[in-house]
Short mmCIF file of C-alpha atoms and ligand atoms in Angstrom, two decimals:
data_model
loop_
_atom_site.label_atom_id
_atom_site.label_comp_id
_atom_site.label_asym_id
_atom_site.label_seq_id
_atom_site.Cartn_x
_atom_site.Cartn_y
_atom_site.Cartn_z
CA UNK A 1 -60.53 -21.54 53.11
CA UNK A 2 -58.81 -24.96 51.41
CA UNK A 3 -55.76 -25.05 50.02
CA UNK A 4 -55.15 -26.09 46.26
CA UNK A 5 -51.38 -26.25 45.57
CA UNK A 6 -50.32 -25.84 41.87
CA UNK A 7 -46.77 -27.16 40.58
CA UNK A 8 -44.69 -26.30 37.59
CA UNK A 9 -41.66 -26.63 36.44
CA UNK A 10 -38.66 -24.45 35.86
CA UNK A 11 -37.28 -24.83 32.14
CA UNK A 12 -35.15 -27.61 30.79
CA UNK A 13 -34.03 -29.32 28.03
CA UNK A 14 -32.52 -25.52 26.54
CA UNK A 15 -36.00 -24.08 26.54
CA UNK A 16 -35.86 -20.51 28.52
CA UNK A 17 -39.50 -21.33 29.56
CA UNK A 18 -41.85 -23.89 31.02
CA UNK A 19 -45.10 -23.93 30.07
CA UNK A 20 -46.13 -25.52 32.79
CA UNK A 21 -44.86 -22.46 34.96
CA UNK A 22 -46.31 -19.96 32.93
CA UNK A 23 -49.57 -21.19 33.14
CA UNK A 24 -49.85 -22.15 37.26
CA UNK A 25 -48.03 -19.12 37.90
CA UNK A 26 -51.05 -16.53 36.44
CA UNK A 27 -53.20 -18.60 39.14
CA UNK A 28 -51.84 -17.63 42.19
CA UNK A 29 -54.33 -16.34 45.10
CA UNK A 30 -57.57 -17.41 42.88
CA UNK A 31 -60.36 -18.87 44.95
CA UNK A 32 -62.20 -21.58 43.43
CA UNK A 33 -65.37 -22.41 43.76
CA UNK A 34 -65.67 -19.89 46.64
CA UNK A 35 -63.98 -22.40 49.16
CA UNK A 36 -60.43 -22.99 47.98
CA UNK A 37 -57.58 -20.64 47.69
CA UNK A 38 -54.72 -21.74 45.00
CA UNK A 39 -51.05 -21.89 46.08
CA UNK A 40 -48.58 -22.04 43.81
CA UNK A 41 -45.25 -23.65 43.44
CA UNK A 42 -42.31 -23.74 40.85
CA UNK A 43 -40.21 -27.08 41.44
CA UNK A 44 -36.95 -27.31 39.95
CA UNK A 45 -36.32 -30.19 37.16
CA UNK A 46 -34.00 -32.35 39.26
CA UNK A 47 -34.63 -35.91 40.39
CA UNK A 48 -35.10 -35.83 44.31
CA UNK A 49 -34.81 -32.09 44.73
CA UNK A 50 -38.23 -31.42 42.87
CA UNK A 51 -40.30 -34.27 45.27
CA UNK A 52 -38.03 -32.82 48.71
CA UNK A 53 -39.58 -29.30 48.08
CA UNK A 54 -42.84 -30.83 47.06
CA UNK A 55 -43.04 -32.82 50.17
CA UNK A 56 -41.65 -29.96 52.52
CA UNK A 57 -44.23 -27.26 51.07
CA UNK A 58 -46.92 -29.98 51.73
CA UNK A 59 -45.82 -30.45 55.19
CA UNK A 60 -45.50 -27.09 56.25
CA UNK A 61 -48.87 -26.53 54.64
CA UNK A 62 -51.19 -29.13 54.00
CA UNK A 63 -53.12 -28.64 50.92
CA UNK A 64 -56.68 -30.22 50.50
CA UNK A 65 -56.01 -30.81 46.67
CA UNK A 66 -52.81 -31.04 44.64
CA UNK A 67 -52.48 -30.79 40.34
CA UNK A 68 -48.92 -30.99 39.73
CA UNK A 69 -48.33 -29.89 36.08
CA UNK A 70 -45.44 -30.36 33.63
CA UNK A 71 -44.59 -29.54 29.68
CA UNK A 72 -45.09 -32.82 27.23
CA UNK A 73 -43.30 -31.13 24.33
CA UNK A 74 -44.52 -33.09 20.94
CA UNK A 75 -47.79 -33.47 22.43
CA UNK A 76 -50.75 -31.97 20.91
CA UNK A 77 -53.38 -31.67 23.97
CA UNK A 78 -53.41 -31.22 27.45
CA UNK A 79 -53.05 -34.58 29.08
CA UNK A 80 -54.99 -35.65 31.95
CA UNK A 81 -52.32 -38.47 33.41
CA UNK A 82 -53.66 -41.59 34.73
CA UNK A 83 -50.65 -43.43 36.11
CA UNK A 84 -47.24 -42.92 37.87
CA UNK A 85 -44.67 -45.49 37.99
CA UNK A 86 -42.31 -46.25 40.33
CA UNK A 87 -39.51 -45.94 38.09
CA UNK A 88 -37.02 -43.31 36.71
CA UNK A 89 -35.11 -43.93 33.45
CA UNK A 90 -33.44 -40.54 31.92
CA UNK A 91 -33.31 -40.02 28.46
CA UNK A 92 -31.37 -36.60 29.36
CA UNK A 93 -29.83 -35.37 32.08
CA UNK A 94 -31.57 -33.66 34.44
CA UNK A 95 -30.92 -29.27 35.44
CA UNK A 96 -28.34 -30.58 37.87
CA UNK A 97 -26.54 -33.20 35.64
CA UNK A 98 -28.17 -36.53 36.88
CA UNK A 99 -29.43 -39.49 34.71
CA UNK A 100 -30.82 -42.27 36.82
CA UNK A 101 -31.61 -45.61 34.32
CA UNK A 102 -34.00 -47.64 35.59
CA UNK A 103 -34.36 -47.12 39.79
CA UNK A 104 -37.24 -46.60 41.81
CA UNK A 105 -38.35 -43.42 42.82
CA UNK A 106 -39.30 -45.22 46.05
CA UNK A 107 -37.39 -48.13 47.08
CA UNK A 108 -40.29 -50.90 47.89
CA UNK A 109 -42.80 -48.84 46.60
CA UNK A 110 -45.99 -50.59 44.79
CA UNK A 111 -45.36 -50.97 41.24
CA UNK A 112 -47.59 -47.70 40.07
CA UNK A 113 -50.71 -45.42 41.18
CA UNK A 114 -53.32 -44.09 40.05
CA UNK A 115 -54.55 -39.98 39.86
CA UNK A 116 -57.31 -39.80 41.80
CA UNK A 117 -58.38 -36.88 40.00
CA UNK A 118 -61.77 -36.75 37.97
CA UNK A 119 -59.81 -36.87 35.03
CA UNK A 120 -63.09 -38.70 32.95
CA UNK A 121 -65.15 -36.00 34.42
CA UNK A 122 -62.72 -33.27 33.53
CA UNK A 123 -61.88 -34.59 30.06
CA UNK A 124 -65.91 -35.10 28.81
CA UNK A 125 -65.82 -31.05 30.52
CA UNK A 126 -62.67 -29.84 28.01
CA UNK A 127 -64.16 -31.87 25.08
CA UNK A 128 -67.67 -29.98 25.57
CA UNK A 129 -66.08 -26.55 25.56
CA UNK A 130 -63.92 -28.35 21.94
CA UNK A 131 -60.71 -27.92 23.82
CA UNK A 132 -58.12 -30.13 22.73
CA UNK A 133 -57.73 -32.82 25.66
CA UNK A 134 -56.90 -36.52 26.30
CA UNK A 135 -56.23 -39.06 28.85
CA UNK A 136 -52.53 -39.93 28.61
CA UNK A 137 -51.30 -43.86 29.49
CA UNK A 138 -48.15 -42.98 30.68
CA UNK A 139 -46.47 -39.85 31.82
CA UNK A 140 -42.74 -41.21 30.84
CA UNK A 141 -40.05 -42.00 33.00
CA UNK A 142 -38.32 -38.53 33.64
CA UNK A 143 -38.87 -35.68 36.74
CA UNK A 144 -42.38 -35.59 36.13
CA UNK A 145 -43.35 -39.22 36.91
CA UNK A 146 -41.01 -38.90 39.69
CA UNK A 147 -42.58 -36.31 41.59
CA UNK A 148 -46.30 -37.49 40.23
CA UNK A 149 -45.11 -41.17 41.63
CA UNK A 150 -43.71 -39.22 45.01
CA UNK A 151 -47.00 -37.06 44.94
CA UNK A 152 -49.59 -40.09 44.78
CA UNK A 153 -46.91 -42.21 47.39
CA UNK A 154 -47.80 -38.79 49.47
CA UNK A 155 -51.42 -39.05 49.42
CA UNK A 156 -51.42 -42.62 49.87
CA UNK A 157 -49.99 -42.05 53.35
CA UNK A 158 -51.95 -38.45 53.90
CA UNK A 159 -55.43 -38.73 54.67
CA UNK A 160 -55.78 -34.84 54.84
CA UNK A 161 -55.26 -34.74 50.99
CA UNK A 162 -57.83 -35.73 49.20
CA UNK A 163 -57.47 -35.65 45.45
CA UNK A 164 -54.07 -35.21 43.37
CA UNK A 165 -52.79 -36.01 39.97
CA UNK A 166 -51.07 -34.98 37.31
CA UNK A 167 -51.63 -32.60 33.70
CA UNK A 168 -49.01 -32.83 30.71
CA UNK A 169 -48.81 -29.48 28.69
CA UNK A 170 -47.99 -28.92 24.96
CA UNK A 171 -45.57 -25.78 24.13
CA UNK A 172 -46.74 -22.51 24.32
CA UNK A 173 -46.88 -21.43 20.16
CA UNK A 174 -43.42 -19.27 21.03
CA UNK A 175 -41.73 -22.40 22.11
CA UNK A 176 -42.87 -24.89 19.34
CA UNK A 177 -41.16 -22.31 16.73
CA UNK A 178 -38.12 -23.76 17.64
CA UNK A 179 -39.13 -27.15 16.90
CA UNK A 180 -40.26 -28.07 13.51
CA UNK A 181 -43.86 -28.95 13.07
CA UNK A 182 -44.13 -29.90 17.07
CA UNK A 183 -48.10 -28.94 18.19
CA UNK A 184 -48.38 -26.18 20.78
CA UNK A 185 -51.37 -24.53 22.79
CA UNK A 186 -51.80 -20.90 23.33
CA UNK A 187 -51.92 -19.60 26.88
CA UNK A 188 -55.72 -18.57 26.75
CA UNK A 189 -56.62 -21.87 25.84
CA UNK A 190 -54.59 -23.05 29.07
CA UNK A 191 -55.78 -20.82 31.08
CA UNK A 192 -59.49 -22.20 29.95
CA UNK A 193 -58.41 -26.16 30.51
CA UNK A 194 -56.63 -25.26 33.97
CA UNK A 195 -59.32 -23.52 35.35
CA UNK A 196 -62.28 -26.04 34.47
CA UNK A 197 -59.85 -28.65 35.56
CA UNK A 198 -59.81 -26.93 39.24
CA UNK A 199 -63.53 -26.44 39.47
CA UNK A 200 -64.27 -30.22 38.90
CA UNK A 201 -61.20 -31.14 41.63
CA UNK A 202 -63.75 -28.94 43.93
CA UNK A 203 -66.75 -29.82 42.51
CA UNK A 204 -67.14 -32.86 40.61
CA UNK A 205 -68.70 -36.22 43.26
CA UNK A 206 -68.38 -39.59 41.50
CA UNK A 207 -66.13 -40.11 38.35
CA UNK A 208 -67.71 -40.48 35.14
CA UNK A 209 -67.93 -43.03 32.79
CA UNK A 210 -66.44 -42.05 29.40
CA UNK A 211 -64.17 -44.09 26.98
CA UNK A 212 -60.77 -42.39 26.35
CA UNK A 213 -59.11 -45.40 26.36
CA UNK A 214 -55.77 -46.05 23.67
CA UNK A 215 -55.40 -49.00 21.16
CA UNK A 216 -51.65 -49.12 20.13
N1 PCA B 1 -41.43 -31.95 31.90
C1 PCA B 1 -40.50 -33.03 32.19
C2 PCA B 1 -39.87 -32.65 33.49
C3 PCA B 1 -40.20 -31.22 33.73
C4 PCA B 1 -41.25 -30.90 32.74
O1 PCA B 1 -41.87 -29.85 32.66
C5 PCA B 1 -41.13 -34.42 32.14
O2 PCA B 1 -42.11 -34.62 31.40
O3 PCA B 1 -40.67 -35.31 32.83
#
């Protein structure tokens, strides 16, 4: 069997949970497509420390397909990211107190990569079944473009992965209580995106074409 390793993260920001956790979490030992077992992993939200334990889970067991997943709080739809930059600039500080402004999350790096998820494929899939999805530009500047960035530098160098990327989450409905008027998703609806996002990682052959481009 193949390995697909699932990421969240642990809470921050004063939430006491991460959506992104909660949902990778309920997908632990699933086989997909009846050739790929799912591992999971919960990284803390700390610049460095989240891409070390990454990286050391991925060499100590290599993984044939990788969906690192975060919470977008404020966002309305689960976002398929397209690129990571090679650059972190903290609006907060992160779990263990540290704000890097504008430094590289890999010193020479090239300026940015792209998923090389099907995330066209997977998006036209969540729009047929009238979940709420989108392609997202930009997946910020904080831990998660870090250890997407780190993640994609990773593959780049890593022929035994093959495809990896990156999904943005919404709150779970308990969470957006807190937050006036902010957009959340409920878990079953998740659990619905998450697991026809994993069968087109396995399955899907050339990327489609579809427009879910942005004009600003
Ligand atoms: N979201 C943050 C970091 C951890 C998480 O779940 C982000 O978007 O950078």
């Amino acid at each position: 069997m193949k390995t697909i390793l699932l990421t969240g993260f642990e809470p921050f920001d004063r939430e006491t949970i991460n959506p992104s956790w909660e949902l990778v979490r309920r997908f632990d030992g699933l086989v997909v497509a009846g050739t790929h077992r799912v591992e999971v992993l919960c990284l803390p939200c700390v610049f460095d420390l989240a891409l070390e334990s990454l990286w050391a889970r991925l060499a100590q067991n290599k993984a044939e397909i990788v969906l690192c997943l975060g919470q977008a709080g404020g966002r309305a739809e689960f976002c398929l990211e397209r690129v990571a930059v090679n650059i972190n600039d903290a609006r907060i500080a992160d779990n263990a107190g540290k704000q890097p402004i504008d430094t590289p999350v890999i010193a020479g790096g090239p300026v940015a990569y792209f998923s090389t998820l099907p995330i066209k494929a997977m998006l036209k899939a969540l729009h047929d079944q009238g979940l709420a999805a989108a392609v997202s530009q930009s997946a910020g500047s904080f831990v998660c473009n870090h250890v997407f960035y780190g993640l994609m530098h990773y593959a780049n160098t890593e022929p035994a992965l093959g495809r990896a990327g990156f999904i943005h989450i919404p709150y779970l409905p308990e969470q957006a209580e807190h937050h006036l008027g902010a957009p959340s998703m409920r878990m079953e609806n998740l659990v619905s995106c998450l697991t026809t996002c994993l069968n087109l990682a396995v399955l899907q052959g050339n990327e489609l074409r579809y427009g879910a481009g942005e004009i600003s």
